[in-house]
CSV table of C-alpha atoms in Angstrom, one decimal:
chain,number,residue,atom,x,y,z
A,1,UNK,CA,-73.5,-64.1,37.7
A,2,UNK,CA,-76.1,-67.0,38.2
A,3,UNK,CA,-77.9,-67.9,41.3
A,4,UNK,CA,-76.1,-71.1,41.0
A,5,UNK,CA,-72.7,-69.5,41.9
A,6,UNK,CA,-74.2,-67.0,44.2
A,7,UNK,CA,-75.6,-69.6,46.2
A,8,UNK,CA,-72.2,-71.7,46.2
A,9,UNK,CA,-70.5,-68.4,47.3
A,10,UNK,CA,-72.7,-67.8,50.3
A,11,UNK,CA,-72.4,-71.5,51.5
A,12,UNK,CA,-68.5,-71.1,51.5
A,13,UNK,CA,-69.2,-67.7,53.4
A,14,UNK,CA,-71.3,-69.8,55.9
A,15,UNK,CA,-68.5,-72.3,56.6
A,16,UNK,CA,-70.6,-75.2,54.9
A,17,UNK,CA,-67.6,-75.9,52.8
A,18,UNK,CA,-65.6,-78.8,53.7
A,19,UNK,CA,-63.3,-79.5,50.7
A,20,UNK,CA,-62.7,-79.8,47.2
A,21,UNK,CA,-61.1,-82.2,44.3
A,22,UNK,CA,-60.6,-82.0,40.7
A,23,UNK,CA,-62.0,-84.8,38.8
A,24,UNK,CA,-61.6,-86.1,35.1
A,25,UNK,CA,-65.5,-86.1,34.6
A,26,UNK,CA,-68.7,-85.7,36.8
A,27,UNK,CA,-71.7,-86.6,34.9
A,28,UNK,CA,-71.5,-84.5,31.5
A,29,UNK,CA,-69.0,-82.1,33.1
A,30,UNK,CA,-65.5,-83.0,31.9
A,31,UNK,CA,-63.1,-81.8,33.5
A,32,UNK,CA,-65.0,-80.7,36.9
A,33,UNK,CA,-63.8,-79.1,40.2
A,34,UNK,CA,-66.2,-80.8,43.1
A,35,UNK,CA,-66.9,-78.6,46.1
A,36,UNK,CA,-67.8,-80.5,48.8
A,37,UNK,CA,-70.2,-79.2,51.8
A,38,UNK,CA,-71.5,-80.3,55.1
A,39,UNK,CA,-75.2,-79.7,54.2
A,40,UNK,CA,-77.5,-80.9,51.3
A,41,UNK,CA,-76.7,-80.7,48.5
A,42,UNK,CA,-73.3,-82.0,49.5
A,43,UNK,CA,-71.6,-81.8,46.1
A,44,UNK,CA,-71.6,-78.7,43.6
A,45,UNK,CA,-69.8,-79.4,40.1
A,46,UNK,CA,-68.0,-76.5,38.9
A,47,UNK,CA,-67.1,-76.2,35.1
A,48,UNK,CA,-63.8,-75.3,33.8
A,49,UNK,CA,-64.4,-72.0,32.6
A,50,UNK,CA,-64.9,-71.0,36.4
A,51,UNK,CA,-61.9,-73.0,37.8
A,52,UNK,CA,-59.8,-69.6,38.0
A,53,UNK,CA,-62.5,-68.0,39.9
A,54,UNK,CA,-63.2,-70.5,42.4
A,55,UNK,CA,-59.4,-71.0,43.0
A,56,UNK,CA,-59.2,-67.4,44.0
A,57,UNK,CA,-61.9,-68.0,46.6
A,58,UNK,CA,-60.7,-71.3,47.9
A,59,UNK,CA,-57.0,-69.8,48.5
A,60,UNK,CA,-58.8,-67.1,50.9
A,61,UNK,CA,-60.2,-69.6,53.0
A,62,UNK,CA,-58.2,-69.7,56.2
A,63,UNK,CA,-56.6,-73.0,57.2
A,64,UNK,CA,-58.2,-75.2,59.6
A,65,UNK,CA,-61.7,-73.9,58.8
């Protein structure tokens, strides 16, 4: 696993995560899952091959967090 994803997962654990959206294209990434955070950098793009991994993580986040 790359430090990029380790850092994102740590930020999710630290309650910095505020939401996500799927977009057709973000910069040169298509399709793209955009994760939104309350701290900088506020947007982190995720490539398609990691979608399932992040969907599992996002489902485990308690509602209202």
